[in-house]
Amino acid sequence: MNMQELIAEIAANQKISKAKTRRVIGSLITQINKSINDGEVFRVPGLGTFKKSFRKERVCRNPSNGEQMVVQEKFVPKMTFSKNVKTMLVANNGAN
């Protein structure tokens, strides 16, 4: 499912316009991004937790030529799925 399909599905289920649905989803994404940037944890019950995670400087290999290179320390976004999402995936393992 892509974003347009999600917007259409939610709009139909909630009997609201696609434009209003798009604005609400856009606001949610903006708030999640703002929270992560501010170092806050953003929890979506039933889905998971979004947060900022720190990665230390490390040495790795350049895949194109095999040379060692240093990857600088940085903050990255991280999402951890909730237990019920993980349980659902395990229960449906192998089912497409």
XYZ file of N, CA and C in Angstrom:
288
model
N 0.852 -1.175 0.000
C 0.000 0.000 0.000
C 0.896 1.235 0.000
N 0.566 2.180 -0.841
C 1.324 3.427 -0.855
C 0.529 4.514 -0.119
N 1.103 5.718 -0.041
C 0.490 6.803 0.734
C -0.877 7.201 0.170
N -1.004 7.264 -1.146
C -2.288 7.648 -1.742
C -3.379 6.626 -1.419
N -3.015 5.352 -1.454
C -3.979 4.297 -1.111
C -4.362 4.380 0.359
N -3.382 4.649 1.221
C -3.654 4.795 2.656
C -4.608 5.957 2.901
N -4.354 7.082 2.264
C -5.212 8.261 2.429
C -6.638 7.951 1.974
N -6.770 7.294 0.825
C -8.100 6.945 0.312
C -8.822 5.992 1.252
N -8.115 5.017 1.782
C -8.704 4.030 2.707
C -9.183 4.690 3.993
N -8.341 5.515 4.590
C -8.712 6.197 5.833
C -9.872 7.156 5.593
N -9.820 7.906 4.506
C -10.895 8.854 4.184
C -12.224 8.119 4.046
N -12.219 6.994 3.360
C -13.455 6.223 3.178
C -13.950 5.651 4.501
N -13.037 5.098 5.295
C -13.419 4.502 6.586
C -13.979 5.534 7.556
N -13.411 6.738 7.550
C -13.812 7.772 8.500
C -14.847 8.739 7.918
N -15.170 8.553 6.641
C -16.143 9.414 5.947
C -15.757 10.901 6.008
N -14.479 11.134 5.718
C -13.972 12.504 5.627
C -13.271 12.652 4.277
N -12.979 13.876 3.891
C -12.362 14.103 2.582
C -10.908 13.620 2.559
N -10.446 13.321 1.350
C -9.046 12.929 1.182
C -8.120 14.082 1.553
N -8.535 15.310 1.244
C -7.710 16.490 1.555
C -7.512 16.617 3.063
N -8.589 16.455 3.809
C -8.495 16.549 5.269
C -7.635 15.406 5.825
N -7.826 14.216 5.290
C -7.034 13.052 5.711
C -5.554 13.300 5.435
N -5.248 13.840 4.251
C -3.854 14.142 3.877
C -3.235 15.135 4.854
N -4.001 16.147 5.250
C -3.495 17.152 6.202
C -3.237 16.524 7.573
N -4.137 15.657 8.016
C -3.965 15.012 9.327
C -2.735 14.111 9.320
N -2.598 13.299 8.285
C -1.424 12.417 8.195
C -0.150 13.248 8.076
N -0.189 14.312 7.310
C 0.967 15.205 7.193
C 1.356 15.812 8.527
N 0.353 16.213 9.309
C 0.621 16.772 10.649
C 1.239 15.725 11.562
N 0.751 14.485 11.467
C 1.312 13.401 12.281
C 2.775 13.184 11.936
N 3.076 13.105 10.647
C 4.465 12.898 10.223
C 5.352 14.062 10.662
N 4.852 15.284 10.531
C 5.609 16.463 10.966
C 5.903 16.387 12.462
N 4.916 16.012 13.261
C 5.104 15.931 14.708
C 6.085 14.824 15.089
N 6.017 13.692 14.409
C 6.976 12.610 14.662
C 8.382 13.108 14.352
N 8.573 13.740 13.193
C 9.898 14.258 12.812
C 10.407 15.296 13.804
N 9.527 16.194 14.248
C 9.913 17.220 15.219
C 10.330 16.581 16.540
N 9.559 15.610 17.002
C 9.884 14.941 18.260
C 11.228 14.235 18.185
N 11.468 13.514 17.093
C 12.754 12.824 16.922
C 13.892 13.839 16.913
N 13.734 14.910 16.171
C 14.769 15.937 16.083
C 15.059 16.574 17.439
N 14.016 16.735 18.262
C 14.175 17.325 19.597
C 14.694 16.329 20.627
N 14.936 15.080 20.208
C 15.449 14.068 21.125
C 14.374 13.406 21.974
N 13.118 13.627 21.622
C 12.019 13.018 22.362
C 11.665 11.665 21.755
N 11.001 10.843 22.546
C 10.492 9.558 22.071
C 9.036 9.768 21.686
N 8.647 9.281 20.511
C 7.268 9.408 20.043
C 6.687 8.009 19.945
N 5.686 7.720 20.777
C 5.066 6.394 20.791
C 3.732 6.422 20.060
N 3.531 5.435 19.211
C 2.248 5.238 18.549
C 1.735 3.888 19.049
N 0.775 3.903 19.980
C 0.274 2.637 20.534
C -0.198 1.701 19.428
N 0.209 0.454 19.526
C -0.169 -0.541 18.537
C 0.739 -0.587 17.327
N 1.636 0.364 17.204
C 2.563 0.393 16.072
C 4.007 0.324 16.532
N 4.452 1.294 17.340
C 5.831 1.277 17.789
C 6.304 2.612 18.308
N 7.621 2.726 18.453
C 8.261 3.891 19.039
C 9.291 4.455 18.069
N 9.247 5.769 17.886
C 10.216 6.482 17.062
C 11.132 7.268 17.985
N 12.444 7.247 17.706
C 13.376 8.020 18.519
C 14.665 8.281 17.754
N 15.505 9.107 18.353
C 16.816 9.426 17.799
C 17.829 8.511 18.478
N 18.713 7.911 17.693
C 19.714 7.001 18.226
C 21.102 7.492 17.809
N 22.093 7.310 18.668
C 23.452 7.762 18.399
C 24.301 6.597 17.906
N 25.005 6.810 16.807
C 25.950 5.814 16.303
C 27.362 6.360 16.454
N 28.214 5.575 17.108
C 29.604 5.978 17.299
C 30.372 5.905 15.979
N 31.488 6.633 15.943
C 32.380 6.572 14.789
C 32.872 5.135 14.642
N 32.983 4.675 13.381
C 33.435 3.304 13.178
C 34.211 3.205 11.868
N 34.975 2.148 11.756
C 35.736 1.877 10.542
C 35.012 0.763 9.797
N 34.833 0.951 8.499
C 34.198 -0.078 7.678
C 34.887 -0.109 6.323
N 34.402 -0.961 5.442
C 35.008 -1.081 4.114
C 34.095 -0.470 3.056
N 34.711 0.211 2.116
C 33.994 0.755 0.972
C 33.629 -0.433 0.071
N 32.342 -0.678 -0.173
C 31.958 -1.861 -0.946
C 32.428 -1.841 -2.402
N 32.678 -0.667 -2.964
C 33.081 -0.612 -4.369
C 34.556 -0.937 -4.587
N 35.422 -0.613 -3.602
C 36.853 -0.870 -3.819
C 37.530 -1.609 -2.663
N 36.801 -1.883 -1.586
C 37.355 -2.653 -0.475
C 38.235 -1.874 0.479
N 38.463 -0.587 0.212
C 39.314 0.212 1.096
C 38.590 0.515 2.405
N 39.396 0.620 3.473
C 38.819 0.994 4.758
C 38.467 2.473 4.750
N 37.382 2.798 5.427
C 36.985 4.196 5.548
C 36.373 4.411 6.917
N 36.417 5.648 7.376
C 35.863 5.996 8.680
C 34.483 6.613 8.464
N 33.495 6.075 9.165
C 32.155 6.647 9.148
C 32.028 7.465 10.423
N 31.778 8.754 10.281
C 31.721 9.663 11.419
C 30.542 9.331 12.333
N 30.668 9.701 13.606
C 29.561 9.529 14.541
C 28.398 10.400 14.095
N 27.191 9.915 14.375
C 26.023 10.675 13.943
C 24.775 10.186 14.665
N 23.752 11.008 14.614
C 22.443 10.622 15.105
C 21.638 10.102 13.925
N 20.875 9.036 14.160
C 20.030 8.448 13.129
C 18.639 8.205 13.704
N 17.616 8.213 12.859
C 16.284 7.884 13.350
C 16.173 6.373 13.572
N 15.387 5.987 14.568
C 15.212 4.577 14.862
C 13.745 4.320 15.182
N 13.216 3.235 14.655
C 11.858 2.834 14.988
C 11.893 1.414 15.519
N 11.222 1.213 16.639
C 11.084 -0.109 17.226
C 9.609 -0.470 17.182
N 9.282 -1.596 16.569
C 7.884 -1.995 16.477
C 7.381 -2.538 17.803
N 6.076 -2.357 18.039
C 5.463 -2.826 19.279
C 5.370 -4.349 19.287
N 5.151 -4.888 20.469
C 5.106 -6.334 20.643
C 3.998 -6.962 19.804
N 2.834 -6.306 19.734
C 1.737 -6.910 18.977
C 2.039 -6.984 17.482
N 2.789 -6.023 16.932
C 3.174 -6.078 15.521
C 4.127 -7.252 15.309
N 5.100 -7.407 16.188
C 6.051 -8.523 16.074
C 5.335 -9.860 16.202
N 4.402 -9.961 17.151
C 3.646 -11.195 17.362
C 2.818 -11.525 16.123
N 2.183 -10.520 15.531
C 1.380 -10.731 14.333
C 2.235 -11.256 13.184
N 3.417 -10.703 13.019
C 4.299 -11.143 11.945
C 4.763 -12.583 12.153
N 5.051 -12.935 13.392
C 5.483 -14.310 13.697
C 4.324 -15.273 13.447
N 3.115 -14.875 13.870
C 1.934 -15.725 13.688
C 1.634 -15.944 12.212
N 1.925 -14.949 11.367
C 1.659 -15.036 9.933
C 2.896 -15.423 9.144
N 3.925 -15.917 9.817
C 5.181 -16.253 9.151
C 4.929 -17.242 8.026
N 5.367 -16.855 6.853
C 5.208 -17.727 5.697
C 3.932 -17.471 4.925
N 2.975 -16.784 5.514
C 1.720 -16.486 4.809
C 1.860 -15.158 4.077
N 1.562 -15.151 2.814
C 1.660 -13.900 2.044
C 0.315 -13.371 1.812
